[in-house]
Amino acid sequence: MNLETLIEFFSLQNPNVRYVVLGSVLLSVSSAIVGCFTFLKKKALLGDVVSHAVLPGICISFMVSGTKDPFLLIIGAFLSGWLSIIILDYIVANSKIKEDTATGLSLSVFFGVGILLLTVIQHSGNAAQSGLDSFLFGKAAALVGKDLLAFSIIASIILIVVYLFYKEFELVCFDQEYARSIGVPVKRIELLLTSITVLAVVTGIQAVGVVLMSAMLITPAAAGKFWTNKLSVMLLLASLFGAFSGIAGAYISYTAPSMPTGPWIVVVLSFIAILSFFFAPEKGILIKLFKQRKIRLQLLEENLLKSFYKIGEINADFTAARSNEELIEIRRFSTAQFKEGLSRLSNQGFIKKTNGTWSLTNDGLQKGMRVVKLHRLWELYLTKYLRIAPDHVHEDADTIEHVITPEIEERLEKLLEYPEADPHSSNIPYN
Amino acid sequence: MKLNIFYILLIFLLVGCASPEKDKNGKLYIVTTTGMLYDAVINIGKEKVDAQALMGPGVDPHLYKATQGDLSKLNQADVVIYNGLLLEGKMGDILKKLGRTKAVYAAAEQIDQSTLLTSVQYENAYDPHIWFDVTIWKQAVTRISEALQSEDSVNSQFYQQNTEVYLQRLDSLHEFVKTSISSIPENQRILVTAHDAFRYFGRAYDIRVEGLQGISTVSDFGLRDIAEITDLIINNKIKAIFVETSVSDRAIKAVMQGCNERGHDVKIGGYLYSDAMGKFGTYEGSYVGMIESNVKTITEELK
Amino acid sequence: MIQQVEEPVLEIHDLTVSYDKKPVLWGIDLSVPKGAIAGIVGPNGAGKSTLIKSIMGLTSLSSGYVKIFDEELEQVRSRVSYVPQRESVDWDFPASVLDVVLMGRYARIGLFKRPRRADIEAALFALKQVGMDKFKTRQISQLSGGQQQRVFLARALTQQADIYFMDEPFAGVDAATEKAIIQILKKLAEDGKTVIVVHHDLQSVSTYFDWVIMLNLRLVASGPTDKVFTPELLEETYGGKLTLLTEVGELMKKGQYPTREKQ
């Protein structure tokens, strides 16, 4: 991977590179868009069923026509892909079998028949049959102009259909019952969605193969959903992720020998999905962990300040210096947390250090006092309004004291009529 | 009532699984994997043996998986002959197991290893496509003949005579190939095919060979491989490239289109028989015919 | 006590619904007058949701028929509005409040066309009616239960229908929302619309509804609240299932008997 290869690649001068890049992008974008709808409908495995179900159609086409004419093979693929969904729906509607079972059934039976037919063909000695199994794993690197034409047509059809039926697709994915109730032809819309799914799959498998096709449908949609709550943005993101992966997969395949394009596209897609899983704002795991850490630190700091205040209450001297041992006595912390908490409070100016002891600053005193006040107010609220016994309210208040906002604090004070003591007769401080 | 039906079905099942009658007419029953091996066996044993090949024309031995039917044939065989050197990549276990109870011979593995080519991609592995160097194939034929003679000593004289005649035929084939290939001008002597099956051919007959896929069709190719081959074709102004009967032609066609787009008119010279022969019973359905047909195609298109 | 009405907006005749050949609603015969706010009550599993769904054509009938404005549902769809149960939908779907409310106009907009200015105005107006106009761009995944219910109601209101069917609109909803919804329903009734609601809380029946339908696998009563909402009828509705009926139902399911034989 060097600069020269990079420039060579992106100049798109090499026609094979052009074919593969454009083809991969077209196919990835088509799959991503279709995949979003099946994903939102919670029928993500539909793509998987269709991918596997096209195999018998391809084989039968070959057996009947004796040639590998791509046009005929696609028709065969389309028909058997379609049939697998019809049968799936029929099974669900007319038997006790649930959808996930029916999905597994349809997928494996069709695929099994397909492999059977493929084996028969391979043993038949017809010399023209070699390469039929490239449908299993795809040959993205061998895309040519003719394929591009087919991909462009399919992609256009899909885009047009989605554009025309956007709101119907959206409604049917969101609330099927309501859609039916207002007279939207739900069955026909679903049929349309199935059809474009089959179309996307039938073209896609020629590039990435049966086994990987469902990844092309599901992964971009799943990744996209992490970043947004708007359908249109999700579609756009999924398409972008798909396109990027198509180009990246082609590039990787270009830089090193024996790197098949299709699988690399899927690897890049998966990588994007994993990144989304961790880093997406709000929904990403890392962000959540980050937020959790913030809360943990808040709890630590406030609890420490509480300890300072409580010691102060003993002699009504809040600003005297305290040693570590004194603080630990009020409330236990682990050594690491204790150190971390003290250092953070000190950095933020809530406490100051003098010769190995700590004392509250004015800010620290205010903050500590507030937390104690909230704790005791809440305990009072629990005993008075929820009628919980006084010896059961402490743990609850220990948590809630960190949560109460100034607005709620005001309302609490008013509701309880500015009480002076909590259920354990401790003083409620007001500043 | 139900139980009776169950038993009847069970019996049918078991009977069905039992092997059909063996051909007990006294002839050796030999099962080979590739058609080329079958062809060798027939030329040695002629009417005194019964032989069958598991892999027909257009079948890729690198990817071939044995079926139930194949297994029963293998089990009934008196002798099993396969190529070895990992050509039959997906049948390794089966052949090893068979070897414990049967006379199983790997034709390519008993040849003097110093004459073999090593694989570029896999360490400690040899290139199994030995039949493309006729002199090496002669050695394989000799080994097969020895095996048949030891299995069926009654007819060993017969086998020996046929072998000698056949080896002479192979000698003249070898000369034919040498002359034909050398008639191609040196700068045109580059053979581009779908996979690296022709390295022995290249070495023996002094022609440069390049395959899109590696030695085994199991390995996949990528955009880089296509780019490199198209560069090679354009830089050397190669006139024709070749597809193989047992491998998908999509890749080679993509290479051709790539070259044509870049302004160099290369065409598909025709089908070569690489890992499988032509249809049984036709001229190309024999070893000699397969080699001759390949050579004719190559020579015509590259000259 | 089943009071039939002359010129009903909703007429149900001999309606039976079965799941897997087991009848869950037996021979329902009722009618509802125009402008009523009707509540359907009954114990769990009584078939209340099933009744609404079968009226809306979402479940097939084993026998009987439903007439709305004296026509089949297909003919009068534009005058009928349905508010499904809140849990019937995944609120994690990527859509805003306005998006969902606009869906109520999709039938009117028709295929291939985009929502126009008028549709958006209608949606915003409906949102105002339910007090959610400030939330129009909020993602529905961020709404509370009460807010979700209001959105569903707003969606139904944009249809400007003449009859509304609601499935448990007060379930899991805060007091303020409940109050707001009832105000809207009362206003609808004043404007001559009819509202039929599946309800679960007996305490509020007499204040909310002027017509009550009491259901427990079969129709126990249907009529004006003061006439029908009595202790005796309540006892009959809630006082345990009819065991003979249940057993017969099981037999029909086991033997896969048809609910009605072909004449």
Coordinates of C-alpha atoms in Angstrom, one line a residue, chain C:
Chain C
M1 CA -79.8 -5.4 28.9
I2 CA -79.0 -4.7 25.3
Q3 CA -80.5 -1.6 23.9
Q4 CA -80.6 -1.4 20.1
V5 CA -80.7 2.0 18.4
E6 CA -82.5 3.2 15.4
E7 CA -80.2 4.6 12.8
P8 CA -77.0 3.6 14.5
V9 CA -73.6 4.7 13.3
L10 CA -72.2 1.3 14.3
E11 CA -74.2 -1.9 13.9
I12 CA -72.8 -5.3 14.7
H13 CA -74.9 -8.4 13.9
D14 CA -74.2 -11.9 15.1
L15 CA -70.5 -11.4 15.1
T16 CA -68.3 -14.3 16.0
V17 CA -64.6 -14.3 15.9
S18 CA -62.4 -17.4 16.3
Y19 CA -58.7 -17.9 16.8
D20 CA -57.6 -21.2 15.4
K21 CA -61.2 -22.4 15.4
K22 CA -61.8 -21.5 19.0
P23 CA -64.4 -18.8 19.3
V24 CA -63.3 -15.8 21.4
L25 CA -66.4 -13.7 20.7
W26 CA -69.8 -15.3 20.4
G27 CA -72.7 -13.8 18.5
I28 CA -72.3 -10.1 19.3
D29 CA -75.3 -8.1 18.4
L30 CA -75.2 -4.4 19.2
S31 CA -75.6 -0.9 17.9
V32 CA -74.3 2.5 18.9
P33 CA -75.9 5.9 18.4
K34 CA -74.4 8.9 16.8
G35 CA -72.5 11.3 19.0
A36 CA -72.0 8.7 21.8
I37 CA -68.8 8.3 23.8
A38 CA -69.0 4.6 24.3
G39 CA -66.7 2.5 26.6
I40 CA -66.1 -1.2 26.1
V41 CA -65.4 -2.9 29.4
G42 CA -64.8 -6.4 30.5
P43 CA -62.2 -8.6 32.3
N44 CA -58.9 -9.6 30.8
G45 CA -59.3 -11.8 27.7
A46 CA -62.9 -10.8 27.3
G47 CA -62.3 -10.0 23.6
K48 CA -62.4 -6.2 23.8
S49 CA -59.4 -5.6 21.5
T50 CA -60.6 -8.4 19.3
L51 CA -63.9 -6.7 18.9
I52 CA -62.3 -3.4 17.8
K53 CA -59.9 -5.3 15.5
S54 CA -62.7 -7.2 13.8
I55 CA -64.7 -4.0 13.3
M56 CA -61.6 -2.5 11.6
G57 CA -61.2 -5.5 9.4
L58 CA -57.9 -6.6 11.0
T59 CA -59.3 -10.0 12.0
S60 CA -61.6 -12.1 10.0
L61 CA -65.1 -12.9 11.2
S62 CA -66.4 -16.5 11.5
S63 CA -69.9 -15.2 11.2
G64 CA -71.9 -12.0 11.2
Y65 CA -71.2 -8.6 9.8
V66 CA -70.4 -5.0 10.8
K67 CA -71.9 -1.9 9.4
I68 CA -70.6 1.6 9.9
F69 CA -72.9 4.4 8.8
D70 CA -74.9 1.6 7.3
E71 CA -72.1 0.6 4.9
E72 CA -69.3 -1.8 4.7
L73 CA -66.0 -0.5 6.2
E74 CA -64.4 -0.4 2.7
Q75 CA -66.9 2.2 1.6
V76 CA -66.5 4.5 4.5
R77 CA -62.9 4.2 5.4
S78 CA -62.3 7.9 5.1
R79 CA -64.8 8.5 7.9
V80 CA -63.4 6.0 10.3
S81 CA -60.3 6.4 12.5
Y82 CA -58.4 3.8 14.5
V83 CA -56.1 4.3 17.4
P84 CA -54.2 1.1 18.1
Q85 CA -52.7 0.0 21.4
R86 CA -49.5 1.8 22.2
E87 CA -47.5 -1.4 22.5
S88 CA -48.4 -2.5 19.1
V89 CA -45.7 -0.4 17.7
D90 CA -41.9 -0.2 18.3
W91 CA -41.3 3.4 19.5
D92 CA -37.6 3.1 18.7
F93 CA -38.5 3.6 15.0
P94 CA -36.7 6.6 13.5
A95 CA -39.5 9.1 13.2
S96 CA -40.4 12.4 14.7
V97 CA -43.7 13.4 16.3
L98 CA -44.8 15.3 13.2
D99 CA -43.8 12.3 11.0
V100 CA -46.2 10.1 12.9
V101 CA -49.0 12.5 13.0
L102 CA -48.7 13.1 9.2
M103 CA -49.3 9.4 8.7
G104 CA -52.9 10.1 9.4
R105 CA -53.1 12.0 6.1
Y106 CA -51.5 9.4 3.9
A107 CA -54.7 7.9 2.7
R108 CA -55.9 11.3 1.7
I109 CA -52.6 12.3 0.1
G110 CA -52.6 9.1 -2.0
L111 CA -49.8 7.1 -3.5
F112 CA -46.8 8.7 -5.1
K113 CA -47.5 12.1 -3.7
R114 CA -45.8 14.0 -1.0
P115 CA -47.5 15.7 2.0
R116 CA -48.5 19.2 1.0
R117 CA -48.7 22.4 3.0
A118 CA -52.4 21.7 3.9
D119 CA -51.5 18.3 5.3
I120 CA -48.7 19.7 7.5
E121 CA -51.0 22.4 8.8
A122 CA -53.7 19.8 9.6
A123 CA -51.1 17.8 11.5
L124 CA -49.8 20.8 13.4
F125 CA -53.4 21.7 14.3
A126 CA -54.0 18.2 15.6
L127 CA -50.8 18.4 17.6
K128 CA -52.0 21.7 19.1
Q129 CA -55.3 20.1 20.1
V130 CA -53.5 17.4 22.1
G131 CA -51.0 19.9 23.5
M132 CA -48.0 18.4 21.7
D133 CA -47.2 21.2 19.2
K134 CA -44.0 22.1 20.9
F135 CA -42.8 18.5 20.5
K136 CA -43.2 18.3 16.8
T137 CA -39.6 17.6 16.0
R138 CA -39.0 15.4 19.0
Q139 CA -38.0 11.8 18.2
I140 CA -40.8 9.4 19.3
S141 CA -38.2 7.2 21.1
Q142 CA -37.9 10.1 23.6
L143 CA -41.5 10.4 24.5
S144 CA -43.2 9.4 27.7
G145 CA -46.2 7.0 27.6
G146 CA -48.7 9.8 27.9
Q147 CA -47.0 11.8 25.1
Q148 CA -47.0 8.7 22.9
Q149 CA -50.7 8.3 23.4
R150 CA -51.3 11.9 22.5
V151 CA -49.4 11.5 19.4
F152 CA -51.5 8.6 18.4
L153 CA -54.6 10.6 19.1
A154 CA -53.3 13.5 17.1
R155 CA -52.7 11.1 14.2
A156 CA -56.3 9.9 14.4
L157 CA -57.6 13.5 14.6
T158 CA -55.9 14.5 11.3
Q159 CA -58.1 12.1 9.5
Q160 CA -61.1 14.3 10.5
A161 CA -63.2 11.2 10.7
D162 CA -66.7 10.8 11.9
I163 CA -66.2 7.8 14.1
Y164 CA -63.2 6.9 16.2
F165 CA -62.2 3.5 17.6
M166 CA -59.6 3.6 20.3
D167 CA -57.9 0.6 22.0
E168 CA -57.0 1.3 25.6
P169 CA -56.0 4.9 25.1
F170 CA -55.7 5.5 28.9
A171 CA -53.5 2.6 29.7
G172 CA -50.2 3.6 31.4
V173 CA -50.9 7.3 30.9
D174 CA -50.4 10.1 33.4
A175 CA -53.4 11.9 35.0
A176 CA -52.9 15.1 33.0
T177 CA -52.8 13.3 29.7
E178 CA -55.9 11.3 30.6
K179 CA -57.8 14.5 31.5
A180 CA -56.6 16.2 28.2
I181 CA -57.8 13.2 26.1
I182 CA -61.2 13.0 27.7
Q183 CA -61.7 16.7 27.0
I184 CA -60.9 16.1 23.3
L185 CA -63.3 13.2 23.2
K186 CA -66.1 15.2 24.7
K187 CA -65.5 17.9 22.2
L188 CA -65.6 15.4 19.4
A189 CA -68.9 14.1 20.7
E190 CA -70.3 17.6 20.9
D191 CA -69.4 18.0 17.2
G192 CA -71.5 15.0 16.4
K193 CA -68.6 12.5 16.1
T194 CA -68.9 9.1 17.7
V195 CA -66.1 7.7 19.9
I196 CA -65.8 4.1 20.9
V197 CA -63.1 3.2 23.5
V198 CA -61.8 0.0 25.0
H199 CA -61.4 0.9 28.6
H200 CA -59.9 -0.9 31.6
D201 CA -60.6 1.2 34.6
L202 CA -64.1 0.8 36.0
Q203 CA -63.8 3.8 38.4
S204 CA -63.9 6.3 35.6
V205 CA -66.7 4.7 33.4
S206 CA -69.6 6.8 34.6
T207 CA -67.8 10.1 34.2
Y208 CA -66.2 9.3 30.9
F209 CA -68.8 7.5 28.9
D210 CA -72.5 7.9 28.1
W211 CA -72.8 4.5 26.5
V212 CA -71.3 1.3 27.9
I213 CA -70.7 -2.0 26.2
M214 CA -70.0 -4.9 28.6
L215 CA -68.2 -7.8 27.2
N216 CA -67.0 -11.2 28.3
L217 CA -66.6 -13.5 25.3
R218 CA -70.2 -12.6 24.7
L219 CA -72.2 -9.4 24.9
V220 CA -73.5 -9.0 28.5
A221 CA -75.0 -5.5 28.0
S222 CA -75.0 -2.5 25.7
G223 CA -76.8 0.8 26.4
P224 CA -76.8 4.1 28.1
T225 CA -74.4 4.2 31.1
D226 CA -77.1 4.9 33.7
K227 CA -79.2 2.0 32.5
V228 CA -76.5 -0.5 32.0
F229 CA -73.7 0.2 34.4
T230 CA -75.3 -1.6 37.3
P231 CA -73.9 -3.9 40.0
E232 CA -75.9 -6.9 38.7
L233 CA -74.6 -6.5 35.2
L234 CA -71.1 -5.8 36.4
E235 CA -71.3 -9.0 38.5
E236 CA -72.3 -10.9 35.4
T237 CA -69.6 -9.5 33.3
Y238 CA -66.7 -9.9 35.8
G239 CA -67.9 -12.8 37.7
G240 CA -65.8 -15.5 36.2
K241 CA -66.0 -17.1 32.8
L242 CA -68.9 -19.3 31.7
T243 CA -67.3 -22.7 32.2
L244 CA -69.6 -24.6 29.8
L245 CA -68.9 -22.0 27.1
T246 CA -65.2 -22.3 27.6
E247 CA -65.2 -26.1 27.5
V248 CA -67.3 -26.1 24.3
G249 CA -64.9 -23.6 22.8
E250 CA -61.9 -25.9 23.6
L251 CA -63.8 -28.8 22.0
M252 CA -64.3 -26.8 18.8
K253 CA -60.6 -26.0 18.7
K254 CA -59.5 -29.5 19.3
G255 CA -61.7 -31.0 16.6
Q256 CA -61.2 -28.0 14.3
Y257 CA -65.0 -27.7 13.9
P258 CA -66.1 -24.8 11.7
T259 CA -67.9 -22.1 13.6
R260 CA -70.8 -22.0 11.1
E261 CA -71.7 -24.8 8.8
K262 CA -72.3 -24.0 5.2
Q263 CA -76.0 -23.7 4.5

